[in-house]
């Protein structure tokens, strides 16, 4: 997705949201009732996606249960880059 977006508009800001670690992601998926086969598949995809992390302009740790903090970190990036007003 990131490569496609950047190829269409190289100036687009792309932010990578990542879990603390794969164990955290695995636990989140299980708590959501995701089946074991899908959990394994999603973890494999996540491992591959982590390899492309450097292709993103920014990376933000997305800690389970700390949604507001994650949003604030993203908003701070937006403010620093002048995408949104510093008053937001």
C-alpha positions as a printed NumPy array, in Angstrom:
array([[  0.   ,   0.   ,   0.   ],
       [  2.715,   2.488,   0.955],
       [  4.619,   1.966,  -2.309],
       [  1.471,   2.471,  -4.37 ],
       [  0.526,   5.657,  -2.52 ],
       [  4.063,   7.054,  -2.799],
       [  4.235,   6.209,  -6.511],
       [  1.017,   8.148,  -7.091],
       [  2.032,  11.101,  -4.899],
       [  5.58 ,  11.107,  -3.503],
       [  4.727,  14.01 ,  -1.179],
       [  2.051,  12.029,   0.68 ],
       [  2.839,  11.428,   4.34 ],
       [  2.634,   7.739,   5.215],
       [  2.711,   6.597,   8.83 ],
       [  3.45 ,   3.042,   9.927],
       [  1.539,   1.935,  13.033],
       [  3.142,  -1.073,  14.672],
       [  2.456,  -3.25 ,  17.721],
       [  4.908,  -3.46 ,  20.608],
       [  5.944,  -6.909,  19.423],
       [  4.508,  -9.955,  17.703],
       [  3.425, -11.468,  21.03 ],
       [  1.35 ,  -8.347,  21.691],
       [ -0.229,  -8.61 ,  18.238],
       [ -0.907, -12.315,  18.706],
       [ -2.635, -11.644,  22.027],
       [ -4.746,  -8.834,  20.518],
       [ -5.909, -11.092,  17.71 ],
       [ -6.799, -13.924,  20.081],
       [ -8.71 , -11.578,  22.383],
       [-10.76 , -10.505,  19.353],
       [-11.71 , -14.129,  18.764],
       [ -9.538, -14.595,  15.685],
       [ -9.052, -18.277,  14.797],
       [ -5.604, -19.841,  15.12 ],
       [ -5.109, -20.271,  11.362],
       [ -5.893, -16.613,  10.776],
       [ -3.664, -15.581,  13.699],
       [ -0.726, -17.423,  12.105],
       [ -1.488, -15.872,   8.72 ],
       [ -1.776, -12.357,  10.181],
       [  1.499, -12.758,  12.097],
       [  3.275, -13.849,   8.917],
       [  1.914, -10.798,   7.092],
       [  2.903,  -8.539,  10.002],
       [  6.465,  -9.91 ,   9.933],
       [  6.678,  -9.067,   6.227],
       [  5.19 ,  -5.615,   6.778],
       [  7.72 ,  -4.859,   9.524],
       [ 10.464,  -5.322,   6.924],
       [  9.007,  -2.424,   4.896],
       [  8.834,  -0.065,   7.876],
       [ 11.711,   2.063,   6.551],
       [  9.656,   2.933,   3.466],
       [  7.289,   4.996,   5.612],
       [  7.889,   8.606,   6.556],
       [  7.096,   8.026,  10.222],
       [  6.503,   5.074,  12.537],
       [  4.294,   5.129,  15.628],
       [  4.09 ,   2.48 ,  18.309],
       [  0.449,   1.427,  18.732],
       [  0.158,   0.04 ,  22.255],
       [ -2.965,  -1.97 ,  23.012],
       [ -5.274,  -0.054,  25.314],
       [ -3.502,   3.261,  24.637],
       [ -5.468,   4.442,  21.614],
       [ -5.569,   8.08 ,  22.753],
       [ -1.768,   8.147,  23.091],
       [ -1.339,   6.692,  19.619],
       [ -3.706,   9.277,  18.154],
       [ -1.838,  12.053,  19.977],
       [  1.482,  10.87 ,  18.552],
       [  0.018,  10.92 ,  15.035],
       [ -1.493,  14.361,  15.634],
       [  1.901,  15.595,  16.846],
       [  3.445,  14.423,  13.571],
       [  0.706,  16.272,  11.679],
       [  1.34 ,  19.443,  13.691],
       [  5.114,  19.221,  13.234],
       [  4.653,  18.908,   9.481],
       [  2.116,  21.708,   9.304],
       [ -0.697,  19.402,   8.195],
       [ -3.011,  20.502,  10.998],
       [ -3.115,  23.601,  13.154],
       [ -1.072,  23.606,  16.331],
       [ -4.336,  24.452,  18.132],
       [ -5.786,  20.98 ,  17.483]])
